[in-house]
Short mmCIF file of N, CA and C in Angstrom, two decimals:
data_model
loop_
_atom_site.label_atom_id
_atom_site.label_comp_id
_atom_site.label_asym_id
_atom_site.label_seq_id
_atom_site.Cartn_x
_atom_site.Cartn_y
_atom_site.Cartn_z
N UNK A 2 19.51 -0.03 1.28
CA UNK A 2 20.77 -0.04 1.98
C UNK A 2 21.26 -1.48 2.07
N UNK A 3 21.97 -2.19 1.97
CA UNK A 3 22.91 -3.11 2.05
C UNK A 3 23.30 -3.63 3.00
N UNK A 4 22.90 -4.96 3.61
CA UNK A 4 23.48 -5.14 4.70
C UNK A 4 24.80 -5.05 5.44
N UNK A 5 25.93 -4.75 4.38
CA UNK A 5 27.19 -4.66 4.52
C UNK A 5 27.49 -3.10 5.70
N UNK A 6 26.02 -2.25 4.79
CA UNK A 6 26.37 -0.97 5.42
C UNK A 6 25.54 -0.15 6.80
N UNK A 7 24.32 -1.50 7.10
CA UNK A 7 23.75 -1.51 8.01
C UNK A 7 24.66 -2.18 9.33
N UNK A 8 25.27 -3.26 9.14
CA UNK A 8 26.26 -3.79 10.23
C UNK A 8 27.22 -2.52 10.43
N UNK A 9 27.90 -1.71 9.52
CA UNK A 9 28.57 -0.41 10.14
C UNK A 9 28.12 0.57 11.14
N UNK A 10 26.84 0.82 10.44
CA UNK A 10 26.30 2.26 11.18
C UNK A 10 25.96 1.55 12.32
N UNK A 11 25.35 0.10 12.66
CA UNK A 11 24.91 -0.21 13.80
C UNK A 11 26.18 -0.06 14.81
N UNK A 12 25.56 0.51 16.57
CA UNK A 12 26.49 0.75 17.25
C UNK A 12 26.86 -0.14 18.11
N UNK A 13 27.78 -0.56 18.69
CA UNK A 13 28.41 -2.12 18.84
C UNK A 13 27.48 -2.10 20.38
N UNK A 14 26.78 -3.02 20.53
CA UNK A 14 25.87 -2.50 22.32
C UNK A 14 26.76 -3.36 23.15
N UNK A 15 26.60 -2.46 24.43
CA UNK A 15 27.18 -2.71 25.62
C UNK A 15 26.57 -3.31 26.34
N UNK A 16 26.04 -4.33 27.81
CA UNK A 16 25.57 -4.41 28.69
C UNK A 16 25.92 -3.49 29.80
N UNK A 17 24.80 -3.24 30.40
CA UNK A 17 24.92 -2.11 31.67
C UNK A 17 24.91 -2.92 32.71
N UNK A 18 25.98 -3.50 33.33
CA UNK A 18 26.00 -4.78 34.17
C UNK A 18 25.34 -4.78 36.01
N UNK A 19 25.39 -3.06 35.69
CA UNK A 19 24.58 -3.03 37.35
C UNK A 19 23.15 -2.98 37.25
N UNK A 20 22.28 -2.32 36.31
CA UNK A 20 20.92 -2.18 35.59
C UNK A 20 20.67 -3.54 35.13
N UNK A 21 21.61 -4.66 34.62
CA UNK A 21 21.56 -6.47 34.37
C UNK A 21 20.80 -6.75 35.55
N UNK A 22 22.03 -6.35 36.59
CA UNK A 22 21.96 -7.54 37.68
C UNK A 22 20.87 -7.03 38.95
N UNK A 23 20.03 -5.79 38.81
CA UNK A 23 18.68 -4.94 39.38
C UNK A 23 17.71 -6.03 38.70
N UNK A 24 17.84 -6.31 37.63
CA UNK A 24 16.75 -7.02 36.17
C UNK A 24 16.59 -8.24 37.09
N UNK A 25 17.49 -8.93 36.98
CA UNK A 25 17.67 -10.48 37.52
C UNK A 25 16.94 -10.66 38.96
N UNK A 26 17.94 -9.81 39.57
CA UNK A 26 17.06 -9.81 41.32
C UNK A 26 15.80 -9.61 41.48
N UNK A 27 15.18 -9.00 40.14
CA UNK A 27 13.72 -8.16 40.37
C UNK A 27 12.77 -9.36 39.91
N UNK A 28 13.45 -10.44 38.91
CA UNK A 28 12.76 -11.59 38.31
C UNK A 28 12.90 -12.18 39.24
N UNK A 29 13.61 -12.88 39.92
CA UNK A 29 13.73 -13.43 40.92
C UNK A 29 12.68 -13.12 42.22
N UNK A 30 13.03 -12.61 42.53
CA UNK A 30 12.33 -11.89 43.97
C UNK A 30 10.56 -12.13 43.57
N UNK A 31 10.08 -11.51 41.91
CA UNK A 31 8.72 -11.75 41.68
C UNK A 31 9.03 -13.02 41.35
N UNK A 32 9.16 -14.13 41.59
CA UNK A 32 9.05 -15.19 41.03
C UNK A 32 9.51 -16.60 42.62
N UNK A 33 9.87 -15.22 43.08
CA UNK A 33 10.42 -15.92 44.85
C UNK A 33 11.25 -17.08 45.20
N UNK A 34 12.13 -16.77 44.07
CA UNK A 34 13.51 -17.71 43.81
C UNK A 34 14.61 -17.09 44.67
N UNK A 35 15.11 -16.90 45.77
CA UNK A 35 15.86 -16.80 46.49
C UNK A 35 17.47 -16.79 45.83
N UNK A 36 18.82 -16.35 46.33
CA UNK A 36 19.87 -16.66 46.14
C UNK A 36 20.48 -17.86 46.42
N UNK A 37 19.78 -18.31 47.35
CA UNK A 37 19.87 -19.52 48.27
C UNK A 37 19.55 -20.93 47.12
N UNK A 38 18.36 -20.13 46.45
CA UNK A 38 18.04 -20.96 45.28
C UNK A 38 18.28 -21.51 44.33
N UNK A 39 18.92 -20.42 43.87
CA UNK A 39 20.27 -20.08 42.60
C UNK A 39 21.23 -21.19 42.91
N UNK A 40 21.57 -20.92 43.86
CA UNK A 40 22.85 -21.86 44.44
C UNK A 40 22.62 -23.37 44.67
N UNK A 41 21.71 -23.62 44.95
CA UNK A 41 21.37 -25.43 45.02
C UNK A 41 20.82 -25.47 43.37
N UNK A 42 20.60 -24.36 42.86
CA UNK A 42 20.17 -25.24 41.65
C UNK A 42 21.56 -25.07 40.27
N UNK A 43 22.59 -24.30 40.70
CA UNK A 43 23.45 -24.34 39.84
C UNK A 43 24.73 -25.27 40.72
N UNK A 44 24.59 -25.50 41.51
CA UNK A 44 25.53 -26.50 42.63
C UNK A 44 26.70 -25.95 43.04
N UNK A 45 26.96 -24.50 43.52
CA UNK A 45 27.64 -23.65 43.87
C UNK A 45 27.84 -24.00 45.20
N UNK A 46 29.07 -23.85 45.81
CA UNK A 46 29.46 -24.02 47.07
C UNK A 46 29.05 -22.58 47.67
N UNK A 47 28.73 -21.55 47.24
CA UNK A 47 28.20 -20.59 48.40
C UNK A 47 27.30 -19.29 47.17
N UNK A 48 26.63 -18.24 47.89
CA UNK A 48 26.18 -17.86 47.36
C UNK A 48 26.76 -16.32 46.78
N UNK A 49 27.88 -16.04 46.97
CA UNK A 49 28.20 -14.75 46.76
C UNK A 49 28.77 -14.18 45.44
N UNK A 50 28.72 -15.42 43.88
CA UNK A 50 28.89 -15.24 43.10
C UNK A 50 27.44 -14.65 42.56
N UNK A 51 26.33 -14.83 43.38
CA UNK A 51 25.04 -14.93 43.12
C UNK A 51 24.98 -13.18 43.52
N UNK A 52 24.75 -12.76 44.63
CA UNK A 52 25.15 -11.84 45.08
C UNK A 52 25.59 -10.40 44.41
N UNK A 53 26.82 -10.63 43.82
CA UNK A 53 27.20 -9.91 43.00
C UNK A 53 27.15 -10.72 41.82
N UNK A 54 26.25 -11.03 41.36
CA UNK A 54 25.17 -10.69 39.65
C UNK A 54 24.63 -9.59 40.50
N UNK A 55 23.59 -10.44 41.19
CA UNK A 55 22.33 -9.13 41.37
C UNK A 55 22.86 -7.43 41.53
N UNK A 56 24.26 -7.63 42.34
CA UNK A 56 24.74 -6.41 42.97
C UNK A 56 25.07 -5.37 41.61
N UNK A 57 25.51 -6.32 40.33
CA UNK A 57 26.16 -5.76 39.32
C UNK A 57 27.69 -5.81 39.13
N UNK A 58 28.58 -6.25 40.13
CA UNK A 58 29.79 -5.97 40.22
C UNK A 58 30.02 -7.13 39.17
N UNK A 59 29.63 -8.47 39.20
CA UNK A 59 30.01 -9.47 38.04
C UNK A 59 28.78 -9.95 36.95
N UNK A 60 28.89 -10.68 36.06
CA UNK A 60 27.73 -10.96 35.10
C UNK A 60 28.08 -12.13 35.10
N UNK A 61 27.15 -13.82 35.21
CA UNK A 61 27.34 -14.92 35.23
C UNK A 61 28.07 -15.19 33.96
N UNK A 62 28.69 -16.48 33.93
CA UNK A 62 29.16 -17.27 32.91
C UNK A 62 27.84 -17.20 31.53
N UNK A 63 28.09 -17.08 30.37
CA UNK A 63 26.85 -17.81 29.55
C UNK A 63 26.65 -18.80 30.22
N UNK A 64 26.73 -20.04 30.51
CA UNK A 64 26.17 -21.40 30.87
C UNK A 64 25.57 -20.87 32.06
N UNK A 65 26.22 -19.88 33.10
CA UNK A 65 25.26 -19.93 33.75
C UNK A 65 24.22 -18.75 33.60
N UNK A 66 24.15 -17.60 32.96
CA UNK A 66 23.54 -16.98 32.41
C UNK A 66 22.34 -17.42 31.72
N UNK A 67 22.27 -18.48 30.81
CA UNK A 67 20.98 -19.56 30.03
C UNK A 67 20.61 -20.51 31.28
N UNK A 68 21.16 -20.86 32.24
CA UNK A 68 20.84 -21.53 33.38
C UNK A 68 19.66 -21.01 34.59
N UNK A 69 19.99 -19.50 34.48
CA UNK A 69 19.48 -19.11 34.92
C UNK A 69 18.19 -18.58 34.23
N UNK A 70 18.25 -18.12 33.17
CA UNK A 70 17.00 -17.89 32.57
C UNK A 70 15.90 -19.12 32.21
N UNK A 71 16.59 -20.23 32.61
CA UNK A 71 15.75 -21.42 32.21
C UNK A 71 15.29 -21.40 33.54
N UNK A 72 15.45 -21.29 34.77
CA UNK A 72 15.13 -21.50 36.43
C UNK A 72 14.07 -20.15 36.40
N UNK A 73 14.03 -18.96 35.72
CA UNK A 73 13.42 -17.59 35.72
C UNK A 73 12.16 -18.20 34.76
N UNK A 74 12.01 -18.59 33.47
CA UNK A 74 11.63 -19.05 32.54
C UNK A 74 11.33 -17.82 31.83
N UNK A 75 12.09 -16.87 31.55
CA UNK A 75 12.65 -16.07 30.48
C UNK A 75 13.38 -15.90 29.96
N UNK A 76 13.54 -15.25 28.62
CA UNK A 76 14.72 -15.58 27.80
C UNK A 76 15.50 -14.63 28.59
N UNK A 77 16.91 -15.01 27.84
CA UNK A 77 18.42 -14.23 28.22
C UNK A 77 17.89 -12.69 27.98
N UNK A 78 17.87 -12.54 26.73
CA UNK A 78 17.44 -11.23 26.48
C UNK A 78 16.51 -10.17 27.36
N UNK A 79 15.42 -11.06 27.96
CA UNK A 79 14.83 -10.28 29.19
C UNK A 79 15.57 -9.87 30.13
N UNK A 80 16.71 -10.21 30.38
CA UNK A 80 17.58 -10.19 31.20
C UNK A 80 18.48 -8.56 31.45
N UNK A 81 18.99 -8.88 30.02
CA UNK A 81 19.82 -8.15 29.63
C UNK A 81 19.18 -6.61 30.09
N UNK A 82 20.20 -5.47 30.28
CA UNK A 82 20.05 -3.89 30.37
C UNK A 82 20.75 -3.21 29.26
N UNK A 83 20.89 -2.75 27.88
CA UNK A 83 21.62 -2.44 26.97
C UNK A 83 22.24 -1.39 27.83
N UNK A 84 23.47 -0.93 27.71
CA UNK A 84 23.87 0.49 28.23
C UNK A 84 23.27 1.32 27.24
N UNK A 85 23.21 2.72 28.03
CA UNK A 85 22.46 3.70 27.52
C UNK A 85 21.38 3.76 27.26
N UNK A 86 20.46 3.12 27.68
CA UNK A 86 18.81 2.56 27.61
C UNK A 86 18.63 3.42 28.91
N UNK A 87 17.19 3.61 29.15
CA UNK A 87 16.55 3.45 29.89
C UNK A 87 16.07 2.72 30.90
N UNK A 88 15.43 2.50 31.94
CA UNK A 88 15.26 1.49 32.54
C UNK A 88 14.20 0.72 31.84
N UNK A 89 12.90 2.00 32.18
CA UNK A 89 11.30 1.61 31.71
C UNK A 89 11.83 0.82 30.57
N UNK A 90 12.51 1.03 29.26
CA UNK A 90 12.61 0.00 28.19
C UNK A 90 12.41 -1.18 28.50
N UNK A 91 13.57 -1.52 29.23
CA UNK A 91 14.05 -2.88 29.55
C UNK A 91 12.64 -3.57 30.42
N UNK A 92 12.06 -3.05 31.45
CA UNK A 92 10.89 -3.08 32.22
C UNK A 92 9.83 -3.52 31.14
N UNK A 93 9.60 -2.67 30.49
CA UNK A 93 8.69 -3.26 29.28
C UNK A 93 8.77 -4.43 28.62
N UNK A 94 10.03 -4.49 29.11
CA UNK A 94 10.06 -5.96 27.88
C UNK A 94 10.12 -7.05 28.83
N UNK A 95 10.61 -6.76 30.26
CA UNK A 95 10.32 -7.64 31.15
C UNK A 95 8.77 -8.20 31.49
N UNK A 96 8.15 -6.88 31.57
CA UNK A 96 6.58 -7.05 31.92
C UNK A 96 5.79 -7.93 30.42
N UNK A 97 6.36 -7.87 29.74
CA UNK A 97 5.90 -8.95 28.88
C UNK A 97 6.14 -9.77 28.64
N UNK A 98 7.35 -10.68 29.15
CA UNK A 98 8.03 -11.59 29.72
C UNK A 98 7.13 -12.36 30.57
N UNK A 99 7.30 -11.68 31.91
CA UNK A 99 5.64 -12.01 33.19
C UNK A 99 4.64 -12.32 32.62
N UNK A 100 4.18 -11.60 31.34
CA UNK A 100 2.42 -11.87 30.91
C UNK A 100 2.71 -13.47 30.28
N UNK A 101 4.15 -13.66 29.75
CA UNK A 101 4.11 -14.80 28.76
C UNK A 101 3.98 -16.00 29.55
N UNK A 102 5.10 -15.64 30.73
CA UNK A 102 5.23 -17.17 31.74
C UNK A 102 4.25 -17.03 32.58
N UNK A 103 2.93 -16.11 33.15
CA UNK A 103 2.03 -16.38 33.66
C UNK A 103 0.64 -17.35 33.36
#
């Protein structure tokens, strides 16, 4: 098959931005990085952009998106929730994430 005709059939992926921002809080929280944290270390005047990541209602900037995964010390991709996934998926790939930075 042809790569021309593999980029077609592939289906364009979505982020699931409330299942994202469950991901993030859950790295966080095991890792006992606070919102409070987030915020002095990206130099935010308050914390409620922080907030809603975790909540799902918004998804950080890229810059601060790689910002944050550098403060987590996992990649972006751990991050991420594809829509239409599962949770456990994403979990899996988190929990091997944990084994790497432990």
């Amino acid at each position: 098959m042809s790569v021309q005709k593999e980029v077609i059939m592939m289906q364009y992926p979505v982020i699931d931005v409330k299942a994202t921002g469950k991901t993030m809080k859950e790295l966080c929280r095991s890792r006992g990085i606070s919102a409070k944290n987030i915020q002095e270390y990206m130099n935010f005047s308050n914390v409620q952009s922080i907030y809603n990541w975790f909540g799902g209602k918004t998804m950080p900037s890229l810059d601060n998106f790689y910002a944050l995964s550098r403060l987590l010390g996992v990649s972006m991709e751990a991050m991420i929730v594809p829509s239409g996934t599962e949770e456990p998926d994403n979990l899996l790939h988190f929990d091997k994430e944990l084994k790497k930075s432990a």
